[in-house]
Coordinates of C-alpha atoms and ligand atoms in Angstrom, one line a residue:
X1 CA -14.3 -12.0 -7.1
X2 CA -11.8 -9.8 -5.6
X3 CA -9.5 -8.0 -8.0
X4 CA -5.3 -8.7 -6.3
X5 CA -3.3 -6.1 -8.2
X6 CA 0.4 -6.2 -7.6
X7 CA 2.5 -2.8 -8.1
X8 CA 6.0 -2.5 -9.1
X9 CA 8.1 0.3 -9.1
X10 CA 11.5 0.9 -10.1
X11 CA 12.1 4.3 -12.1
X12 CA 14.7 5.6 -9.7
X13 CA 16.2 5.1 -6.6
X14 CA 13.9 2.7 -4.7
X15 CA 12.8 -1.1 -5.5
X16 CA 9.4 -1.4 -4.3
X17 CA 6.3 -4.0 -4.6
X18 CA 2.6 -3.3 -3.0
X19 CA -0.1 -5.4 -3.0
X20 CA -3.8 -3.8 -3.0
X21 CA -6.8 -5.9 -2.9
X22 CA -10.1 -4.3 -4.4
X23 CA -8.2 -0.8 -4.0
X24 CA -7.7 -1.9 -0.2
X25 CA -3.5 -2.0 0.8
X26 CA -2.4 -5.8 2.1
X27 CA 1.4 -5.0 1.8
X28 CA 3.7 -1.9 0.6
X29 CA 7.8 -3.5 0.8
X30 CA 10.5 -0.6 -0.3
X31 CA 14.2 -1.1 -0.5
X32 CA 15.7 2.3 -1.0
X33 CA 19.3 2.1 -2.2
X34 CA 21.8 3.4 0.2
X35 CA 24.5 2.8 -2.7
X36 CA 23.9 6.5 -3.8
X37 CA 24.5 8.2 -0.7
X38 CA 28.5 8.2 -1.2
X39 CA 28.1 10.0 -4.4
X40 CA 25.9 12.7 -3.5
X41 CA 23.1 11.4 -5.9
X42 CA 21.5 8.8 -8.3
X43 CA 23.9 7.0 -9.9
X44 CA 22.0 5.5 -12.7
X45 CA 24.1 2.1 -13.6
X46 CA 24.5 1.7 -9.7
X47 CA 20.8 2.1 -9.3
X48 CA 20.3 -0.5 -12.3
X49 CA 22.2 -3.0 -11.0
X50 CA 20.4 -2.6 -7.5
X51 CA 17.4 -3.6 -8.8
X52 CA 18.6 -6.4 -10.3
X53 CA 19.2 -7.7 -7.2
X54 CA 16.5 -6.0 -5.0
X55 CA 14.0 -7.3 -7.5
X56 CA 13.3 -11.1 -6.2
X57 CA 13.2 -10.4 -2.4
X58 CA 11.3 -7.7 -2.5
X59 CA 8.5 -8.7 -4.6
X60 CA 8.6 -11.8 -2.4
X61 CA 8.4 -10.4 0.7
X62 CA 5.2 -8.0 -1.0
X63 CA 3.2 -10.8 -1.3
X64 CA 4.1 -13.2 1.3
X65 CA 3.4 -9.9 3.9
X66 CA 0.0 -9.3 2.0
X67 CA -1.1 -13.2 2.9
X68 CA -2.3 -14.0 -0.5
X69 CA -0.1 -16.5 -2.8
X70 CA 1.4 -15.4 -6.1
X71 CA -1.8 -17.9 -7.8
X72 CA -4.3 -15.0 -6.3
X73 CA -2.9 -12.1 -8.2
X74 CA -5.3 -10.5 -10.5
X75 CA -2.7 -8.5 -12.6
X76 CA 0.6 -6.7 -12.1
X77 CA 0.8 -2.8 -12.9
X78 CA 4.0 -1.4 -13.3
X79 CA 5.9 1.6 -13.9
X80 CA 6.6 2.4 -17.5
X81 CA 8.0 5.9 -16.7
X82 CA 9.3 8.3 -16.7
X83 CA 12.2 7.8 -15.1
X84 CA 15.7 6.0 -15.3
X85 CA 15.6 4.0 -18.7
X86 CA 17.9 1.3 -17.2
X87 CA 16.2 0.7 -13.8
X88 CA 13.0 0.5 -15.5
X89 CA 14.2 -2.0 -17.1
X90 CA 14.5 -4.3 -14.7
X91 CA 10.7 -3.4 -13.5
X92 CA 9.4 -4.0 -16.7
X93 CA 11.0 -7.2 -17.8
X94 CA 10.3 -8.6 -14.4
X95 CA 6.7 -7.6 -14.9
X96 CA 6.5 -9.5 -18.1
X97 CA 8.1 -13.0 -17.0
X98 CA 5.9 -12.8 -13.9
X99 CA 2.9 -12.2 -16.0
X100 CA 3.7 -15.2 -18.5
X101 CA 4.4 -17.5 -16.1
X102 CA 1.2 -16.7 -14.0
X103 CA -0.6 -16.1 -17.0
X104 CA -2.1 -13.0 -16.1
X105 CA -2.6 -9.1 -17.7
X106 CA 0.2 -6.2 -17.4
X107 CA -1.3 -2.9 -17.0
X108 CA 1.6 -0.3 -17.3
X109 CA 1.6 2.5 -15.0
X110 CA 2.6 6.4 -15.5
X111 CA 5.1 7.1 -12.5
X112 CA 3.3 11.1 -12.2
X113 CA 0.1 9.4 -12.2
X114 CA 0.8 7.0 -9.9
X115 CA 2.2 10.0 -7.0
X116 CA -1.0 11.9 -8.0
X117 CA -3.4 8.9 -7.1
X118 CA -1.2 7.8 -4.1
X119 CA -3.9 9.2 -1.9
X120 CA -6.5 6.9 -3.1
X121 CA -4.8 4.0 -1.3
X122 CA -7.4 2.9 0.9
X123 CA -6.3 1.3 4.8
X124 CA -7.9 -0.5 7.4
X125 CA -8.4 1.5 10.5
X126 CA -7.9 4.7 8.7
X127 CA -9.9 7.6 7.7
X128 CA -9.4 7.5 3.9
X129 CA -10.7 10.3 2.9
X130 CA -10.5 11.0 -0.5
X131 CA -10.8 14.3 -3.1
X132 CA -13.4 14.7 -5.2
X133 CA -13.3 15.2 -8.8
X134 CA -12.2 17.5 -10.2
X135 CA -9.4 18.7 -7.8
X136 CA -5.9 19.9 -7.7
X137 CA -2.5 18.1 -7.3
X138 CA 0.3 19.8 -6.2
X139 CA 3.0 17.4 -7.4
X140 CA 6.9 18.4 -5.9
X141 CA 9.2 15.2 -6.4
X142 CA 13.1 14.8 -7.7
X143 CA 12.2 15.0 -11.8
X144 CA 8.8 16.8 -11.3
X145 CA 7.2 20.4 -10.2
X146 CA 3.4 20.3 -11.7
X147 CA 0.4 22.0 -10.6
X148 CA -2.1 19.3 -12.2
X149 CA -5.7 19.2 -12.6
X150 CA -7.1 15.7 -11.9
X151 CA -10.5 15.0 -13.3
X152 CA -10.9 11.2 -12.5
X153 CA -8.3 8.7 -12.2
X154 CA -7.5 8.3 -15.7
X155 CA -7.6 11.6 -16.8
X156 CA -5.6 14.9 -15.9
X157 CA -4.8 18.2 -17.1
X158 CA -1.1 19.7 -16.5
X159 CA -1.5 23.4 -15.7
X160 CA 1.8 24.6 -14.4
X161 CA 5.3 23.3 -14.6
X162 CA 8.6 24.3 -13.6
X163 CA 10.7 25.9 -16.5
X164 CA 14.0 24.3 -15.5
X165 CA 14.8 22.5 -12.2
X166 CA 12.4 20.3 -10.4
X167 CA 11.6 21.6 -6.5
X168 CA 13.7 18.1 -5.1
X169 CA 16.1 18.7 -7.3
X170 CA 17.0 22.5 -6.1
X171 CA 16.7 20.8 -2.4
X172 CA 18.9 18.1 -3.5
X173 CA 21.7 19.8 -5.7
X174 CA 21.8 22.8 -2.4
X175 CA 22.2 20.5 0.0
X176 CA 24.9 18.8 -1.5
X177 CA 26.7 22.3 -2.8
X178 CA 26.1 23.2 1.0
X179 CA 28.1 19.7 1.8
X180 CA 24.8 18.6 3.7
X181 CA 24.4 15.1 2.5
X182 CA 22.0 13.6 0.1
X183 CA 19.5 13.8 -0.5
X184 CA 18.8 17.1 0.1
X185 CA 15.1 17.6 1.0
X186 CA 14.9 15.7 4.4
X187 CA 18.1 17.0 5.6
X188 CA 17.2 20.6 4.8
X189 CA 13.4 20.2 6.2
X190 CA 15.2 19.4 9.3
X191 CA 18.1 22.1 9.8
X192 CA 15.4 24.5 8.9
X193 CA 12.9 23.7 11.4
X194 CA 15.5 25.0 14.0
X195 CA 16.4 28.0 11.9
X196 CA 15.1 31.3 11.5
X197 CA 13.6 31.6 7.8
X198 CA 13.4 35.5 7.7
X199 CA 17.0 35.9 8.2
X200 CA 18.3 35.9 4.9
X201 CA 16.6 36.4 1.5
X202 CA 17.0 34.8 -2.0
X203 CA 15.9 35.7 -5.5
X204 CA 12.2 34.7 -6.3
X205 CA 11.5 33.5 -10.1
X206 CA 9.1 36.1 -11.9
X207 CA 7.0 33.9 -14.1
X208 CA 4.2 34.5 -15.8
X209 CA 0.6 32.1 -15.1
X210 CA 1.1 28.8 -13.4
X211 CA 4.3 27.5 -14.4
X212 CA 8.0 28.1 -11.8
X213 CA 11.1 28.0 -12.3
X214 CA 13.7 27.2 -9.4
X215 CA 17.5 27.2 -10.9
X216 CA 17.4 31.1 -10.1
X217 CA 16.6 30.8 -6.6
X218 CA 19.3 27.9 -6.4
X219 CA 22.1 29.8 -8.3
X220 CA 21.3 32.9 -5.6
X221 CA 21.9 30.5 -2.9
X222 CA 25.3 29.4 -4.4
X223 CA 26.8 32.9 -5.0
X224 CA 24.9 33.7 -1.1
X225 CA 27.0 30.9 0.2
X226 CA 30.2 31.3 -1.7
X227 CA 30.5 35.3 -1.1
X228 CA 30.1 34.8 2.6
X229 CA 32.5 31.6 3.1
X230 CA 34.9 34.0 1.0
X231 CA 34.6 36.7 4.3
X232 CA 33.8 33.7 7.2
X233 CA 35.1 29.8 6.4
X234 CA 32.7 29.0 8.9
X235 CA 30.0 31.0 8.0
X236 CA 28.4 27.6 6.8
X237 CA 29.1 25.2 9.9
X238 CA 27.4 28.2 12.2
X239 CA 24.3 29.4 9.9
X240 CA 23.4 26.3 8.6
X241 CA 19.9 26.4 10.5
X242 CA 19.3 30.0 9.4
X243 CA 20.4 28.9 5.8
X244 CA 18.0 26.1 5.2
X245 CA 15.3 27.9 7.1
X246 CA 15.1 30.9 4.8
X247 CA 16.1 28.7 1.7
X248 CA 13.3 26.3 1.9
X249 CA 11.0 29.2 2.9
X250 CA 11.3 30.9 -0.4
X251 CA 10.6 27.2 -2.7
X252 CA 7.8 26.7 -0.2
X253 CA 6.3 30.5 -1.2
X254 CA 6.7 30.1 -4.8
X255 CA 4.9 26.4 -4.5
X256 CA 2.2 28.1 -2.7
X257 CA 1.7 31.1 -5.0
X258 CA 1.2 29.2 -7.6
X259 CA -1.4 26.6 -6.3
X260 CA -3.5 29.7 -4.6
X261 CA -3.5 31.3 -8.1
X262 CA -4.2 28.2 -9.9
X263 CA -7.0 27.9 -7.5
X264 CA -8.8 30.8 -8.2
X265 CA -8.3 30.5 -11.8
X266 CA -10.2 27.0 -11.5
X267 CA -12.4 27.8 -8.9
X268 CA -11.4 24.2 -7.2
X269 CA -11.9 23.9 -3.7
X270 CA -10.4 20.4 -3.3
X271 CA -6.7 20.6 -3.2
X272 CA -4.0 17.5 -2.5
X273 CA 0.1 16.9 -2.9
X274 CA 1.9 14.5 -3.9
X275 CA 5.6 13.4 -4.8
X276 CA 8.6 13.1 -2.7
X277 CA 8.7 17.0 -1.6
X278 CA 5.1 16.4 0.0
X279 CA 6.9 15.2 2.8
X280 CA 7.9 18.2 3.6
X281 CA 7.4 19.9 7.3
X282 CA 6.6 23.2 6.0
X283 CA 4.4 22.5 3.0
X284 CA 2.9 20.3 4.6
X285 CA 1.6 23.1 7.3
X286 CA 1.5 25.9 4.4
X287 CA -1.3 24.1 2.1
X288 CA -3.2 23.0 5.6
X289 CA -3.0 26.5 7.0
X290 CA -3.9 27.6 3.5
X291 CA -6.7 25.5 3.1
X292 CA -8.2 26.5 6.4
X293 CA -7.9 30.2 5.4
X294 CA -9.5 29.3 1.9
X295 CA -11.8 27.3 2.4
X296 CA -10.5 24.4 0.6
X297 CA -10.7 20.7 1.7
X298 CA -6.9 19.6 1.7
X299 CA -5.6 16.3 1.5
X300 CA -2.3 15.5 2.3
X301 CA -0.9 11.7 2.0
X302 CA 1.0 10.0 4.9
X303 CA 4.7 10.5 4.6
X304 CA 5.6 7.1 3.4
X305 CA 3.0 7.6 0.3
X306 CA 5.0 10.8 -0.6
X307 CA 8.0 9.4 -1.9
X308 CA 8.2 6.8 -4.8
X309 CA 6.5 3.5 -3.3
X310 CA 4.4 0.6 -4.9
X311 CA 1.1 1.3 -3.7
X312 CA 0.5 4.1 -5.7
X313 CA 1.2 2.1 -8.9
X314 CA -0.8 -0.7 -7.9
X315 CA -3.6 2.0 -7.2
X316 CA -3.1 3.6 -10.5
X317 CA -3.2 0.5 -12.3
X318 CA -6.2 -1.1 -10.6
X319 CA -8.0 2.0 -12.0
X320 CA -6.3 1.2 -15.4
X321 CA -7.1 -2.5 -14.9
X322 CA -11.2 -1.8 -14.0
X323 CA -11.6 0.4 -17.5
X324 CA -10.4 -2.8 -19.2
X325 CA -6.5 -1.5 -20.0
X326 CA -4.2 -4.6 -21.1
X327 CA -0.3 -4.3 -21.8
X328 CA 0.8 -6.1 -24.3
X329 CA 4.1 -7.4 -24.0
X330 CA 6.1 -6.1 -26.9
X331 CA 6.4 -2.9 -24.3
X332 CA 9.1 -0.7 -23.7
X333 CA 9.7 1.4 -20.9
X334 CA 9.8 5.2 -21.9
X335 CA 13.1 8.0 -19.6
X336 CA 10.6 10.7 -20.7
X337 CA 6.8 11.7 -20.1
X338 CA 6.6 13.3 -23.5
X339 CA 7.3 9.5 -24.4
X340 CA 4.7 8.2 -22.7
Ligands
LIG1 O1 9.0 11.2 -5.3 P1 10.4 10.9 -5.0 O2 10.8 9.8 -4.1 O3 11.2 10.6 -6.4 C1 10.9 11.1 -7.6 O4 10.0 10.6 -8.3 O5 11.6 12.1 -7.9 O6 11.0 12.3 -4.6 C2 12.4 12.4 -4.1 C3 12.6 13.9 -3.8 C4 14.0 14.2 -3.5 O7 14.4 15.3 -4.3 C5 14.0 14.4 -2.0 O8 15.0 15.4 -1.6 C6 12.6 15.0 -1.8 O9 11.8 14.2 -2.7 N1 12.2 15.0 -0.4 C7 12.0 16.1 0.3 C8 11.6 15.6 1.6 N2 11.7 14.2 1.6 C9 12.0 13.9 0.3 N3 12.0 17.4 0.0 C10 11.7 18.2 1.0 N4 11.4 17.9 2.2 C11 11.4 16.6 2.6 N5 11.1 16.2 3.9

């Protein structure tokens, strides 16, 4: 018999459900939150209450696109965390009542884990090509910055971090400082792919092995900016190409120092990204380019798999579900990984 999982995620910004049959996608339903735009960022209450109401239609409209009836679900795998404690909340207690009143298992769902199995989503008509174990995720998202070492689906090794801000987050808090919008990392990919990214340079972090650290090169940017509108008021309006070209050049060469060192050091060949900043235009080219040069085999996940979506948990927790994983339902979600 088929296994039906259905995925939930909720930990931030976006209400999303996914239904995967037998690993295979049938439906992936995201309602981002535009709410958050007027603020410049994730207001966390806002985002709660969102859910709340995004919950219902969404999940709904998950199944009813993936032409199987709520009676057909095997079990529902949802995100514990890390993330935003009261939009997890809501994932997690709709989770449960779902599961009582089908009557059927909870397996929870780590959100990282989740964006580093997000290209194991198999499609119809598509290539799916998968990595092979062991291999390297590079995952860039809001809250994250990891170099991780992925040995099968249940099991990974972090071997880098950032030190302070996450890589989305430094896209995210310049853009808004630059009064782009929010959030940051679209909006910046594309002024910069009309700019010229030598043009101006920014600190780069020094530090040591595999881990980064990106609130130096974000605080250069700041004084960059603020010294020059000081001289020009419309230095901004007229570089603003230039800026964001050279900007996300330098994140984009410390991310790629990194994963070819932490390549050598492992020896691994097979390299994929993950998390919201794998959407990006540049890295997206870099690690490709990269790979080609290197030897490695790259895989890089369709744009819409990037950023926080259902299918990867439903992915994660079919692997969770086929190793025999139950939740019980005296769970709590966790805000922290170290939680987890
Ligand atoms: O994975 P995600 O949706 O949420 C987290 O789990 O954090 O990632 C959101 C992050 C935001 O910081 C957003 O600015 C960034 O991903 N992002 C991008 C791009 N698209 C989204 N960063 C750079 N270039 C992009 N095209």
């Amino acid at each position: 018999m088929a296994d039906i999982i259905l995925g939930i995620e909720s930990s931030c910004d976006d209400t999303s459900a996914a239904v995967i049959r037998d690993g295979w996608l049938l439906s992936n339903v995201i309602a981002s939150q535009e709410v958050h735009r007027q603020y410049g960022g994730v207001v966390p209450e806002l985002a709660s209450r969102a859910h709340e109401l995004n919950i219902v239609p969404v999940v709904s409209e998950a199944i009813s696109k993936a032409g199987v009836t709520p009676g057909d679900i095997t079990a529902i795998a949802f995100t514990r965390g890390p993330g935003l404690l009261g939009s997890l909340l809501v994932g997690t207690s709709f989770a449960k009542a779902l599961s009582l009143s089908l009557d059927i298992p909870m397996v929870m769902v780590n959100h990282l884990q989740g964006h580093i199995l997000a290209g194991f989503v198999k499609q119809e008509g598509k290539e799916n090509r998968q990595p092979s174990f062991p291999y390297l995720c590079l995952l860039v998202s809001g809250g994250n910055s990891q170099i991780v070492r992925v040995d099968d689906p249940l099991h990974f090794e972090i071997l880098g971090q950032t030190i302070d801000d996450a890589v989305g987050e430094a896209f995210d808090k310049c853009s808004k400082m630059m009064g782009l919008g929010y959030p940051g990392g679209p909006i910046v990919d594309a002024l910069a792919a009309k700019g010229d990214p030598s043009r101006f340079s920014f600190a780069k972090p020094q530090i040591p092995g595999l881990d980064y650290s990106f609130s130096g090169i974000k605080t250069s940017l700041l004084y960059f900016v603020r010294d020059r509108m000081a001289e020009d008021p419309s230095f901004m309006e007229n570089n603003k190409e230039d800026i964001c070209a050279s900007f996300q050049r330098t994140l984009i060469d410390v991310l790629m120092s990194k994963l070819v060192k932490a390549a050598k050091m492992t020896g691994i060949k097979e390299v994929a990204i993950g998390g919201g900043v794998a959407a990006n235009s540049e890295l997206r080219e870099r690690v490709a380019a990269e790979g080609r040069k290197r030897g490695w085999n790259t895989y890089i996940p369709e744009r819409r798999f990037t950023t926080d979506n259902a299918a990867m948990i439903a992915i994660a927790g079919y692997y969770h579900y086929l190793a025999g994983e139950r939740c019980p339902l005296d769970i709590a979600p966790v805000a922290r990984i170290a939680d987890f």
